[in-house]
Amino acid sequence: MSINCTDRESLELFIRNNLKESRYRHSLGVEEMAVRLARLHGADEEKAAFAGRYHDLAKNFDTETMDAYVRKYGLPEKLIGNNALAHSKVGAEILEHEFGVTDKEILDAVRYHTTARKDMSLLEEIVFAADVVEDNRTYSDLDYYQDLAYRDLDRACLEILEYTIGSLTEKGRTIDTDTLEAREWVLNKMKETKNGK
Ligand code: DGI
Ligand code: FE
Ligand code: FE
């Protein structure tokens, strides 16, 4: 294992102790899918495995615990009381500061796995997509999205982003700026690729 992590055994215990059984299973599913996508799209498989396995490490914190971490690490106030957006940011801080993970790409893949953002690295796109298309997900179009992620990662990210934006809008929830910027960015990137630039 070439990834810097001061205590991999405690990190493993951390997810076993802090994640519900189904969330733990999801994490292993994201690890497996991220490795598959890394192989297909030419990213570092070891980093993909690590980021995939630990991406949701803070997901099952209660709001009080999550808010304490948001404050401890000086994260934006808008994350207070918002576990859906906070768990990825807090997870990255915990990996860095409590488990000595130094790889910036892994930390960012965890940090942006919920919202995505503009200028994502290949690893960030992989973890973002793997989260949604891993084998344990149960929605009806899973096969379609998996196949898309295997063939065209940008397009998979775009369709996931559009789905997310659509369903948040329907529920009247605020859409994070990073999510909107990610959509614009990936659209432009796809246009440029198509024009052979
Ligand atoms: O942690 P997972 O369930 O595996 O997946 P995730 O980290 O993508 O979290 C999904 C949740 O995050 C879901 O409830 C929708 C929410 N979410 C994603 N993007 C945004 C968002 N919520 C808000 N308010 N704004 C966003 O842009
Ligand atoms: Fe998550
Ligand atoms: Fe997840």
CSV table of C-alpha atoms and ligand atoms in Angstrom, one decimal:
chain,number,residue,atom,x,y,z
A,1,MET,CA,0.0,0.0,0.0
A,2,SER,CA,1.7,3.2,-1.2
A,3,ILE,CA,-1.1,5.5,0.0
A,4,ASN,CA,-0.1,7.5,3.1
A,5,CYS,CA,-2.4,6.7,6.0
A,6,THR,CA,-1.0,6.6,9.5
A,7,ASP,CA,-3.3,3.9,10.8
A,8,ARG,CA,-5.2,2.0,8.3
A,9,GLU,CA,-6.4,-0.5,10.9
A,10,SER,CA,-8.2,2.2,12.9
A,11,LEU,CA,-9.6,3.7,9.8
A,12,GLU,CA,-11.1,0.3,9.0
A,13,LEU,CA,-12.5,0.0,12.5
A,14,PHE,CA,-13.8,3.6,12.2
A,15,ILE,CA,-16.0,2.7,9.3
A,16,ARG,CA,-17.1,-0.6,10.9
A,17,ASN,CA,-18.1,1.2,14.0
A,18,ASN,CA,-19.6,4.3,12.5
A,19,LEU,CA,-21.5,3.0,9.5
A,20,LYS,CA,-24.7,1.2,9.5
A,21,GLU,CA,-24.5,-2.3,7.9
A,22,SER,CA,-26.2,-1.1,4.6
A,23,ARG,CA,-23.9,1.9,4.4
A,24,TYR,CA,-20.9,-0.3,5.0
A,25,ARG,CA,-22.0,-2.5,2.1
A,26,HIS,CA,-22.5,0.5,-0.1
A,27,SER,CA,-19.0,1.7,0.7
A,28,LEU,CA,-17.6,-1.7,-0.5
A,29,GLY,CA,-19.7,-1.4,-3.6
A,30,VAL,CA,-18.4,2.1,-4.3
A,31,GLU,CA,-14.8,0.8,-3.8
A,32,GLU,CA,-15.4,-2.1,-6.3
A,33,MET,CA,-17.1,0.2,-8.9
A,34,ALA,CA,-14.5,2.9,-8.5
A,35,VAL,CA,-11.8,0.3,-9.2
A,36,ARG,CA,-13.7,-1.0,-12.3
A,37,LEU,CA,-14.1,2.6,-13.6
A,38,ALA,CA,-10.4,3.4,-12.9
A,39,ARG,CA,-9.3,0.4,-14.9
A,40,LEU,CA,-11.6,1.3,-17.8
A,41,HIS,CA,-10.7,5.0,-17.8
A,42,GLY,CA,-7.1,4.9,-16.9
A,43,ALA,CA,-7.0,6.2,-13.3
A,44,ASP,CA,-5.0,4.9,-10.4
A,45,GLU,CA,-6.8,1.8,-9.1
A,46,GLU,CA,-5.4,1.9,-5.6
A,47,LYS,CA,-6.5,5.5,-5.1
A,48,ALA,CA,-9.9,4.7,-6.5
A,49,ALA,CA,-10.3,1.8,-4.1
A,50,PHE,CA,-9.2,3.9,-1.1
A,51,ALA,CA,-11.4,6.9,-1.9
A,52,GLY,CA,-14.4,4.7,-2.8
A,53,ARG,CA,-14.1,2.6,0.4
A,54,TYR,CA,-13.9,5.6,2.8
A,55,HIS,CA,-15.9,8.3,0.9
A,56,ASP,CA,-19.0,8.0,3.3
A,57,LEU,CA,-17.1,7.6,6.5
A,58,ALA,CA,-19.0,10.5,8.1
A,59,LYS,CA,-22.4,9.7,6.6
A,60,ASN,CA,-24.0,8.2,9.7
A,61,PHE,CA,-22.9,10.9,12.2
A,62,ASP,CA,-25.8,12.4,14.1
A,63,THR,CA,-26.3,16.1,13.4
A,64,GLU,CA,-24.7,17.2,16.7
A,65,THR,CA,-21.5,15.2,16.0
A,66,MET,CA,-21.5,16.5,12.4
A,67,ASP,CA,-21.9,20.1,13.4
A,68,ALA,CA,-19.1,19.7,16.0
A,69,TYR,CA,-16.8,18.5,13.2
A,70,VAL,CA,-17.9,21.4,10.9
A,71,ARG,CA,-16.9,23.8,13.6
A,72,LYS,CA,-13.7,21.9,14.6
A,73,TYR,CA,-12.4,22.1,11.0
A,74,GLY,CA,-13.7,25.7,10.3
A,75,LEU,CA,-15.9,24.5,7.5
A,76,PRO,CA,-18.6,26.9,6.0
A,77,GLU,CA,-21.5,27.8,8.2
A,78,LYS,CA,-24.0,26.6,5.6
A,79,LEU,CA,-23.0,23.1,6.4
A,80,ILE,CA,-24.4,23.3,9.9
A,81,GLY,CA,-27.5,21.1,10.2
A,82,ASN,CA,-27.0,19.9,6.7
A,83,ASN,CA,-25.6,16.3,6.9
A,84,ALA,CA,-26.3,15.6,3.2
A,85,LEU,CA,-23.7,18.2,2.2
A,86,ALA,CA,-21.5,18.1,5.4
A,87,HIS,CA,-20.6,14.4,5.4
A,88,SER,CA,-18.3,14.6,2.4
A,89,LYS,CA,-16.4,17.7,3.6
A,90,VAL,CA,-16.1,16.4,7.1
A,91,GLY,CA,-15.0,13.0,5.8
A,92,ALA,CA,-12.2,14.5,3.9
A,93,GLU,CA,-11.0,16.5,7.0
A,94,ILE,CA,-11.1,13.4,9.2
A,95,LEU,CA,-9.1,11.4,6.6
A,96,GLU,CA,-6.5,14.1,6.5
A,97,HIS,CA,-6.2,15.2,10.1
A,98,GLU,CA,-7.1,12.1,12.0
A,99,PHE,CA,-5.8,9.4,9.7
A,100,GLY,CA,-2.9,11.1,8.1
A,101,VAL,CA,-4.1,10.8,4.5
A,102,THR,CA,-2.0,13.2,2.5
A,103,ASP,CA,-3.0,12.4,-1.1
A,104,LYS,CA,-4.7,15.6,-2.3
A,105,GLU,CA,-6.6,13.8,-5.1
A,106,ILE,CA,-8.1,11.2,-2.7
A,107,LEU,CA,-9.1,13.9,-0.3
A,108,ASP,CA,-10.8,16.0,-3.0
A,109,ALA,CA,-12.5,12.9,-4.4
A,110,VAL,CA,-14.1,12.4,-1.0
A,111,ARG,CA,-14.7,16.1,-0.4
A,112,TYR,CA,-16.6,16.6,-3.7
A,113,HIS,CA,-18.3,13.2,-4.0
A,114,THR,CA,-21.8,14.6,-3.1
A,115,THR,CA,-21.8,17.9,-5.1
A,116,ALA,CA,-19.1,17.4,-7.7
A,117,ARG,CA,-17.5,20.6,-8.9
A,118,LYS,CA,-15.9,22.3,-11.9
A,119,ASP,CA,-12.5,21.1,-13.0
A,120,MET,CA,-12.8,17.7,-11.4
A,121,SER,CA,-9.9,15.3,-11.7
A,122,LEU,CA,-10.5,11.9,-13.3
A,123,LEU,CA,-10.5,10.4,-9.9
A,124,GLU,CA,-13.1,12.8,-8.6
A,125,GLU,CA,-15.4,12.0,-11.6
A,126,ILE,CA,-14.9,8.3,-10.9
A,127,VAL,CA,-15.9,8.5,-7.3
A,128,PHE,CA,-18.8,10.8,-8.0
A,129,ALA,CA,-20.2,8.4,-10.6
A,130,ALA,CA,-19.3,5.2,-8.7
A,131,ASP,CA,-21.3,6.4,-5.7
A,132,VAL,CA,-24.4,6.5,-7.8
A,133,VAL,CA,-23.9,3.4,-10.0
A,134,GLU,CA,-22.4,0.9,-7.6
A,135,ASP,CA,-24.0,-2.6,-7.6
A,136,ASN,CA,-26.0,-2.3,-4.4
A,137,ARG,CA,-28.1,0.7,-5.7
A,138,THR,CA,-31.6,-0.4,-6.4
A,139,TYR,CA,-33.3,2.2,-8.7
A,140,SER,CA,-34.8,1.0,-11.9
A,141,ASP,CA,-32.3,2.5,-14.4
A,142,LEU,CA,-29.2,1.2,-12.7
A,143,ASP,CA,-28.1,-0.9,-15.7
A,144,TYR,CA,-28.4,2.1,-18.0
A,145,TYR,CA,-26.3,4.3,-15.7
A,146,GLN,CA,-23.7,1.6,-15.1
A,147,ASP,CA,-23.3,1.0,-18.8
A,148,LEU,CA,-23.0,4.8,-19.4
A,149,ALA,CA,-20.3,5.1,-16.7
A,150,TYR,CA,-18.3,2.3,-18.3
A,151,ARG,CA,-18.6,3.9,-21.8
A,152,ASP,CA,-18.6,7.6,-21.3
A,153,LEU,CA,-17.7,8.9,-17.8
A,154,ASP,CA,-18.4,12.6,-18.6
A,155,ARG,CA,-21.8,11.8,-19.9
A,156,ALA,CA,-22.6,9.7,-16.9
A,157,CYS,CA,-21.6,12.6,-14.6
A,158,LEU,CA,-23.7,15.0,-16.6
A,159,GLU,CA,-26.8,12.8,-16.5
A,160,ILE,CA,-26.3,12.2,-12.7
A,161,LEU,CA,-25.9,16.0,-12.2
A,162,GLU,CA,-29.0,16.7,-14.2
A,163,TYR,CA,-31.0,14.1,-12.3
A,164,THR,CA,-29.8,15.5,-9.0
A,165,ILE,CA,-30.6,19.1,-10.0
A,166,GLY,CA,-34.0,18.1,-11.2
A,167,SER,CA,-35.0,16.2,-8.1
A,168,LEU,CA,-33.6,18.8,-5.7
A,169,THR,CA,-35.6,21.5,-7.6
A,170,GLU,CA,-38.7,19.4,-7.4
A,171,LYS,CA,-38.3,19.2,-3.6
A,172,GLY,CA,-37.6,22.9,-3.4
A,173,ARG,CA,-34.1,22.4,-1.9
A,174,THR,CA,-31.2,24.6,-2.5
A,175,ILE,CA,-28.7,23.4,-5.1
A,176,ASP,CA,-25.1,23.9,-4.2
A,177,THR,CA,-23.1,26.3,-6.4
A,178,ASP,CA,-20.5,23.5,-7.0
A,179,THR,CA,-23.2,21.3,-8.4
A,180,LEU,CA,-24.4,23.9,-10.9
A,181,GLU,CA,-20.8,24.8,-11.9
A,182,ALA,CA,-20.0,21.1,-12.3
A,183,ARG,CA,-22.8,20.7,-14.8
A,184,GLU,CA,-21.7,23.7,-16.9
A,185,TRP,CA,-18.1,22.5,-16.8
A,186,VAL,CA,-18.8,19.0,-17.9
A,187,LEU,CA,-21.1,20.2,-20.7
A,188,ASN,CA,-18.4,22.4,-22.0
A,189,LYS,CA,-15.8,19.7,-21.7
A,190,MET,CA,-18.0,17.3,-23.7
A,191,LYS,CA,-18.4,20.0,-26.4
A,192,GLU,CA,-14.7,20.5,-26.7
A,193,THR,CA,-14.0,16.8,-26.8
A,194,LYS,CA,-16.5,16.4,-29.6
A,195,ASN,CA,-14.9,19.2,-31.6
A,196,GLY,CA,-11.6,17.4,-31.4
A,197,LYS,CA,-9.9,20.1,-29.3
B,1,DGI,O1,-24.0,9.6,0.7
B,1,DGI,P1,-24.7,8.9,-0.4
B,1,DGI,O2,-26.2,8.7,0.0
B,1,DGI,O3,-24.1,7.7,-0.9
B,1,DGI,O4,-24.7,9.9,-1.7
B,1,DGI,P2,-24.3,11.5,-1.7
B,1,DGI,O5,-23.1,11.7,-0.9
B,1,DGI,O6,-24.4,11.8,-3.2
B,1,DGI,O7,-25.5,12.2,-1.0
B,1,DGI,C1,-26.7,12.3,-1.6
B,1,DGI,C2,-27.5,13.4,-0.8
B,1,DGI,O8,-27.0,14.7,-1.1
B,1,DGI,C3,-29.0,13.4,-1.3
B,1,DGI,O9,-29.8,13.6,-0.2
B,1,DGI,C4,-29.0,14.7,-2.2
B,1,DGI,C5,-28.0,15.6,-1.5
B,1,DGI,N1,-27.4,16.6,-2.4
B,1,DGI,C6,-26.6,16.3,-3.5
B,1,DGI,N2,-26.3,17.5,-4.1
B,1,DGI,C7,-26.9,18.5,-3.4
B,1,DGI,C8,-27.6,17.9,-2.3
B,1,DGI,N3,-28.3,18.6,-1.4
B,1,DGI,C9,-28.3,19.9,-1.6
B,1,DGI,N4,-29.1,20.6,-0.7
B,1,DGI,N5,-27.7,20.5,-2.6
B,1,DGI,C10,-26.9,19.9,-3.5
B,1,DGI,O10,-26.4,20.5,-4.5
B,2,FE,FE,-22.0,10.4,0.4
B,3,FE,FE,-22.0,7.2,-1.0
